Short mmCIF file of C-alpha atoms in Angstrom, two decimals:
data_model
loop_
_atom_site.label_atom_id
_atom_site.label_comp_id
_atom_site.label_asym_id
_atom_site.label_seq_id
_atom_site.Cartn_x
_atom_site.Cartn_y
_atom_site.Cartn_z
CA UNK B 13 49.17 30.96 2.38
CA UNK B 14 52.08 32.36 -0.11
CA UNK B 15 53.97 35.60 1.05
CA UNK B 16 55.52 38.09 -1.00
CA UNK B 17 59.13 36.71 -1.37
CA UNK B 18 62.51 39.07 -1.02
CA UNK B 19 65.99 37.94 -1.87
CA UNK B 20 68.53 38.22 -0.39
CA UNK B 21 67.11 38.88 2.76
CA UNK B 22 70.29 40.59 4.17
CA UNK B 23 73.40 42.18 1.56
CA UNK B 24 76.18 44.62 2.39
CA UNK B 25 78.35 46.37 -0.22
CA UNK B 26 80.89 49.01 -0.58
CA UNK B 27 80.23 52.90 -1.55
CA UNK B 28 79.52 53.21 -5.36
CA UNK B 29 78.85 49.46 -5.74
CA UNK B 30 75.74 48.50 -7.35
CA UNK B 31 73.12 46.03 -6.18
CA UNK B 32 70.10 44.01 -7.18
CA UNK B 33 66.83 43.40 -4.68
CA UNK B 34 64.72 40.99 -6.45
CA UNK B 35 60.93 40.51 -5.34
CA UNK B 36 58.22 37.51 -5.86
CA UNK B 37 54.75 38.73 -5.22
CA UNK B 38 52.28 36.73 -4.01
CA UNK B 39 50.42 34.60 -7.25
CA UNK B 40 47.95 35.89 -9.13
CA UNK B 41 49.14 39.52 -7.73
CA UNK B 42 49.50 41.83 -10.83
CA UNK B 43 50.67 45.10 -8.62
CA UNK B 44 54.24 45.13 -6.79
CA UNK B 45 55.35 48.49 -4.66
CA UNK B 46 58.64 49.52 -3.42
CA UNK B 47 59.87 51.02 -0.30
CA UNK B 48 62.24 52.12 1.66
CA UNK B 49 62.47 52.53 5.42
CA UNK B 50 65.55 54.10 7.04
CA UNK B 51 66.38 53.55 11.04
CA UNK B 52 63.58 54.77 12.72
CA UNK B 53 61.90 56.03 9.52
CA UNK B 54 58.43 55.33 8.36
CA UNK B 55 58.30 53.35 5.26
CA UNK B 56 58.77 55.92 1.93
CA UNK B 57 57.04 54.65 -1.45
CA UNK B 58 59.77 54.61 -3.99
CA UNK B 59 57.97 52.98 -7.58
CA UNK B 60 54.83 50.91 -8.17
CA UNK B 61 54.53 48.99 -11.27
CA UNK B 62 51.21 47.44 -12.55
CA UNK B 63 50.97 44.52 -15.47
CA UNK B 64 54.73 45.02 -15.87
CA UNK B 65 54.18 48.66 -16.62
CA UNK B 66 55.38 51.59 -14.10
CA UNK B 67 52.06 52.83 -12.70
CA UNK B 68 53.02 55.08 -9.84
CA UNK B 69 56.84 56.89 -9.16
CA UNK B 70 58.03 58.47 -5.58
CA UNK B 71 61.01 59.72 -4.07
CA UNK B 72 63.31 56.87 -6.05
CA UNK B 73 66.75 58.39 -6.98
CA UNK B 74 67.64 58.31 -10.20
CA UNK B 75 70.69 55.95 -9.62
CA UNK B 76 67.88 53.53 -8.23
CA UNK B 77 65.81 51.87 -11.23
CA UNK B 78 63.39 48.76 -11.50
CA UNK B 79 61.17 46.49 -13.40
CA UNK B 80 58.87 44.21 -13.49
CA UNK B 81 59.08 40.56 -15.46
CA UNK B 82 56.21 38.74 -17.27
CA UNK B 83 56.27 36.50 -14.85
CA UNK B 84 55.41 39.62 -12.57
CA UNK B 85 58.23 39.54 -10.21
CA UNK B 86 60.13 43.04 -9.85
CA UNK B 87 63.79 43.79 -9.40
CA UNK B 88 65.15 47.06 -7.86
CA UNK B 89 68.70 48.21 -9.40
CA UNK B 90 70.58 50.13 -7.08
CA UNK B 91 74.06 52.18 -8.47
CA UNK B 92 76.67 53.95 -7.14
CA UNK B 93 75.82 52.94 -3.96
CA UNK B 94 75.88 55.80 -1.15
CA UNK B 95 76.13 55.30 2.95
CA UNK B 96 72.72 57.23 2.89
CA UNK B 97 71.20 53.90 0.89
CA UNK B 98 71.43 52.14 4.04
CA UNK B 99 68.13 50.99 4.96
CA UNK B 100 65.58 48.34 5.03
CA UNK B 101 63.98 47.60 1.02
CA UNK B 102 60.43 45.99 1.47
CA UNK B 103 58.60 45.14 -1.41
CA UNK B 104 54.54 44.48 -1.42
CA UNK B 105 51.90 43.32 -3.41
CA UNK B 106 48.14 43.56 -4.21
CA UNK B 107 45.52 42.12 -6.75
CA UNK B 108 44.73 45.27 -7.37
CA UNK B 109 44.71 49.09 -6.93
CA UNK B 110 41.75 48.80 -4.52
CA UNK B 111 42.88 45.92 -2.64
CA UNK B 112 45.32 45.33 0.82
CA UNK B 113 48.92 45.39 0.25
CA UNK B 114 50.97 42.47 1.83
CA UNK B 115 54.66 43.06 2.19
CA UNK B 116 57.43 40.58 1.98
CA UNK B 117 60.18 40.57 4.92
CA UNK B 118 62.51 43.11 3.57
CA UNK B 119 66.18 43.23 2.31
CA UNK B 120 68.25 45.08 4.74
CA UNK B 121 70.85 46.85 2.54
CA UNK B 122 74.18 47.94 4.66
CA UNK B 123 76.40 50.37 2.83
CA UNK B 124 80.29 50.48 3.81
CA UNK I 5 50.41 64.16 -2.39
CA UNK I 6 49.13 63.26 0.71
CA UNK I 7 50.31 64.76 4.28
CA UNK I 8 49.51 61.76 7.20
CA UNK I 9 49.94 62.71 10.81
CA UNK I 10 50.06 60.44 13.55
CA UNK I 11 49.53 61.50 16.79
CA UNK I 12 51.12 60.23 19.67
CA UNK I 13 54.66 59.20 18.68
CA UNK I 14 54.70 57.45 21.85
CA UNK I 15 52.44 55.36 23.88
CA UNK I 16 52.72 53.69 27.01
CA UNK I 17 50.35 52.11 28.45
CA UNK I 18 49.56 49.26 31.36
CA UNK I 19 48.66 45.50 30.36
CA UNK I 20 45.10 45.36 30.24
CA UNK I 21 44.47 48.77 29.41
CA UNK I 22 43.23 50.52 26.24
CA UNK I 23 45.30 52.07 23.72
CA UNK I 24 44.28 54.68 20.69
CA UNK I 25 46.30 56.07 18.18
CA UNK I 26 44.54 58.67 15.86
CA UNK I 27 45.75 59.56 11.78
CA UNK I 28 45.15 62.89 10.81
CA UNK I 29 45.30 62.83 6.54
CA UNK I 30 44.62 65.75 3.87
CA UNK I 31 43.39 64.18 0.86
CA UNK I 32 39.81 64.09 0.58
CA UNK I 33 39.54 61.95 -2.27
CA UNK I 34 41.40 59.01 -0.09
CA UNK I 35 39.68 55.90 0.03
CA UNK I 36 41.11 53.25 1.80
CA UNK I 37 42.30 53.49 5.40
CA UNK I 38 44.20 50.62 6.62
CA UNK I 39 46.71 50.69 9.95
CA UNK I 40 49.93 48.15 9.91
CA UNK I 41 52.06 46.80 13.03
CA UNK I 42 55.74 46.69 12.85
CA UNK I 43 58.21 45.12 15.14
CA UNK I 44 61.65 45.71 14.92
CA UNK I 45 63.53 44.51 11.82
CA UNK I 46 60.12 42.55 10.44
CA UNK I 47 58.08 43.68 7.75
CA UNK I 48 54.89 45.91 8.17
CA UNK I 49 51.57 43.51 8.77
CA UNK I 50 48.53 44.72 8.18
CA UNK I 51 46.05 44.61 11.10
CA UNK I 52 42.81 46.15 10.40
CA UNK I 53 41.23 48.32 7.36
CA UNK I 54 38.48 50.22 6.76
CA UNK I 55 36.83 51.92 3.28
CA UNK I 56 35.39 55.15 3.45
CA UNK I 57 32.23 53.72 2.86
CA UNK I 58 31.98 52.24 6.39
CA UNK I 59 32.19 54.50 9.77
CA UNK I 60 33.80 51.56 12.05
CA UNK I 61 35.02 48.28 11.92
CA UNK I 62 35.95 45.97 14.16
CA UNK I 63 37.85 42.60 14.71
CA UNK I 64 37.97 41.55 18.19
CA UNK I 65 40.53 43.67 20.51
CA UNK I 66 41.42 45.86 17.85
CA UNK I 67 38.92 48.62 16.26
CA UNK I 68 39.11 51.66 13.69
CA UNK I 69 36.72 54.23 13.51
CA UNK I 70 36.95 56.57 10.62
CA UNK I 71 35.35 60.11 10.19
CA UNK I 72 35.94 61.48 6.74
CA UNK I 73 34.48 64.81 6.90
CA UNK I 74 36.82 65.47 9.79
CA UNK I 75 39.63 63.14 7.80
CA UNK I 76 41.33 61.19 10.66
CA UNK I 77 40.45 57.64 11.45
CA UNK I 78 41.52 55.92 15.16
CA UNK I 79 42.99 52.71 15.77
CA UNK I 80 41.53 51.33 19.07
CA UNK I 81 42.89 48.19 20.81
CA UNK I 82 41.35 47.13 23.89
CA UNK I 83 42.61 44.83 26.49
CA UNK I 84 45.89 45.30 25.83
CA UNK I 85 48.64 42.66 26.03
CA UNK I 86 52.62 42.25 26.16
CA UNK I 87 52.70 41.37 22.66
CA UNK I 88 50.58 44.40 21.40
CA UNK I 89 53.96 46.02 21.51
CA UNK I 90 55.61 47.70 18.21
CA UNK I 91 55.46 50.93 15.88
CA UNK I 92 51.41 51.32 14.12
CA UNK I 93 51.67 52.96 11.09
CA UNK I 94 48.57 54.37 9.40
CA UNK I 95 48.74 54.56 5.34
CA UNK I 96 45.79 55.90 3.84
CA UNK I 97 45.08 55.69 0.27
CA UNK I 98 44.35 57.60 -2.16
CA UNK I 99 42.38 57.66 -5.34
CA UNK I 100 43.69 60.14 -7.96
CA UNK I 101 44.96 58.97 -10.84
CA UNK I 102 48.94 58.31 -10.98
CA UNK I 103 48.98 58.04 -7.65
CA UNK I 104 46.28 54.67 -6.98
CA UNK I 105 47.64 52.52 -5.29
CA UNK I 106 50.14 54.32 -3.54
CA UNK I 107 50.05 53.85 0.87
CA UNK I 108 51.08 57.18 2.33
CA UNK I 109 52.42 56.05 5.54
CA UNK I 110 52.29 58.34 8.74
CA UNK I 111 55.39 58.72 11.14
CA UNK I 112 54.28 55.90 13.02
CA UNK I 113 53.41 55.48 16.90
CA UNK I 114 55.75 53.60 19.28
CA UNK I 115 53.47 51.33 21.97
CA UNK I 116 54.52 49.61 25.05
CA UNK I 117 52.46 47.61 26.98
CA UNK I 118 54.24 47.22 30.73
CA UNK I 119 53.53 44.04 32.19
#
């Protein structure tokens, strides 16, 4: 069965760079979530978005933004990147609100 | 929002043995209660749910029981094995409004089976 897909799986940049996580949910999947788990962490909901609308917003920093595309895959913008940013970015997906959600394998983000 | 505990961090246990991990959650109106297992560096997979609608479920070693008026729900996996090993994360769910959707994931429970 089709997986949520994540590119690039692994990407390391310099402070104050910027970077783009891109994420392919799996088909016919209309909602796509975003999180972020540091070292250790538990995974912490950063923005949902829902027929290519934002439907949901957490503890995303406002040098972080996203979207989603018509063809519903998502893309988290990351600026000004910070040491702090280091972490592991998973994305998921679901039919809808009341339904599992799968996640993809993660981007592991390494800030220098 | 939501506050998720997860109780114990840690969890050692011997093969063959049972394991339980309770989540402890405050929202009443949450609706879906779903437990993941993690291994290091690999995404979150989702290994049993339950709706609030049901009081147990069950899928062969591995069992949650969920008791809403007291608002926790258990993960129980019996007959444990080597490979049962990794971090279980509850995430309930809620169901108010900007927040559907929207896992609130506890702090997560480290298990080791020993051989």
């Amino acid at each position: 069965a089709a997986g949520v897909i994540q590119s690039p799986r692994h990407l390391i940049k310099e402070k104050r760079e910027t970077a783009t996580l891109k994420c392919y949910p799996i088909p016919r999947h209309d909602t796509v979530y975003w999180y972020q788990q540091g070292p250790g962490q538990d995974p912490q909901f950063l923005i949902s978005f829902y027929e290519k609308m934002q439907s949901d917003k957490g503890s995303i920093p406002d040098r972080f933004s996203a979207q989603q595309f018509s063809d519903y895959h998502s893309e988290l913008n990351m600026s000004s990147l910070e040491l702090g940013d280091s972490a592991l970015y998973f994305c998921a997906s679901s039919s809808n609100f009341n339904s599992p959600l799968h996640f993809g394998n993660g981007t592991r983000l390494t800030v220098t | 929002g939501e506050n998720v505990e997860q109780h114990p961090s840690t969890l050692s246990v011997q093969e063959g043995d049972s394991a339980v991990i309770k989540c402890t959650y405050s929202d009443s109106a949450s609706n879906y209660f779903p437990w993941y297992k993690q291994e290091l560096g690999k995404r979150p997979q989702l290994i049993i749910d339950i709706r609030s609608n049901v009081g147990e479920k069950k899928d062969q070693r591995i069992a949650v029981t969920l008791n809403k008026t007291a608002k926790h729900f258990s993960l129980h996996i019996t007959e444990t094995q080597p490979e049962d090993s990794a971090v279980y994360f509850c995430a309930p769910r809620g169901d108010r409004g900007s927040t559907l959707g929207r896992l609130y994931f506890g702090r997560g429970t480290q298990l080791t089976v020993w051989p």
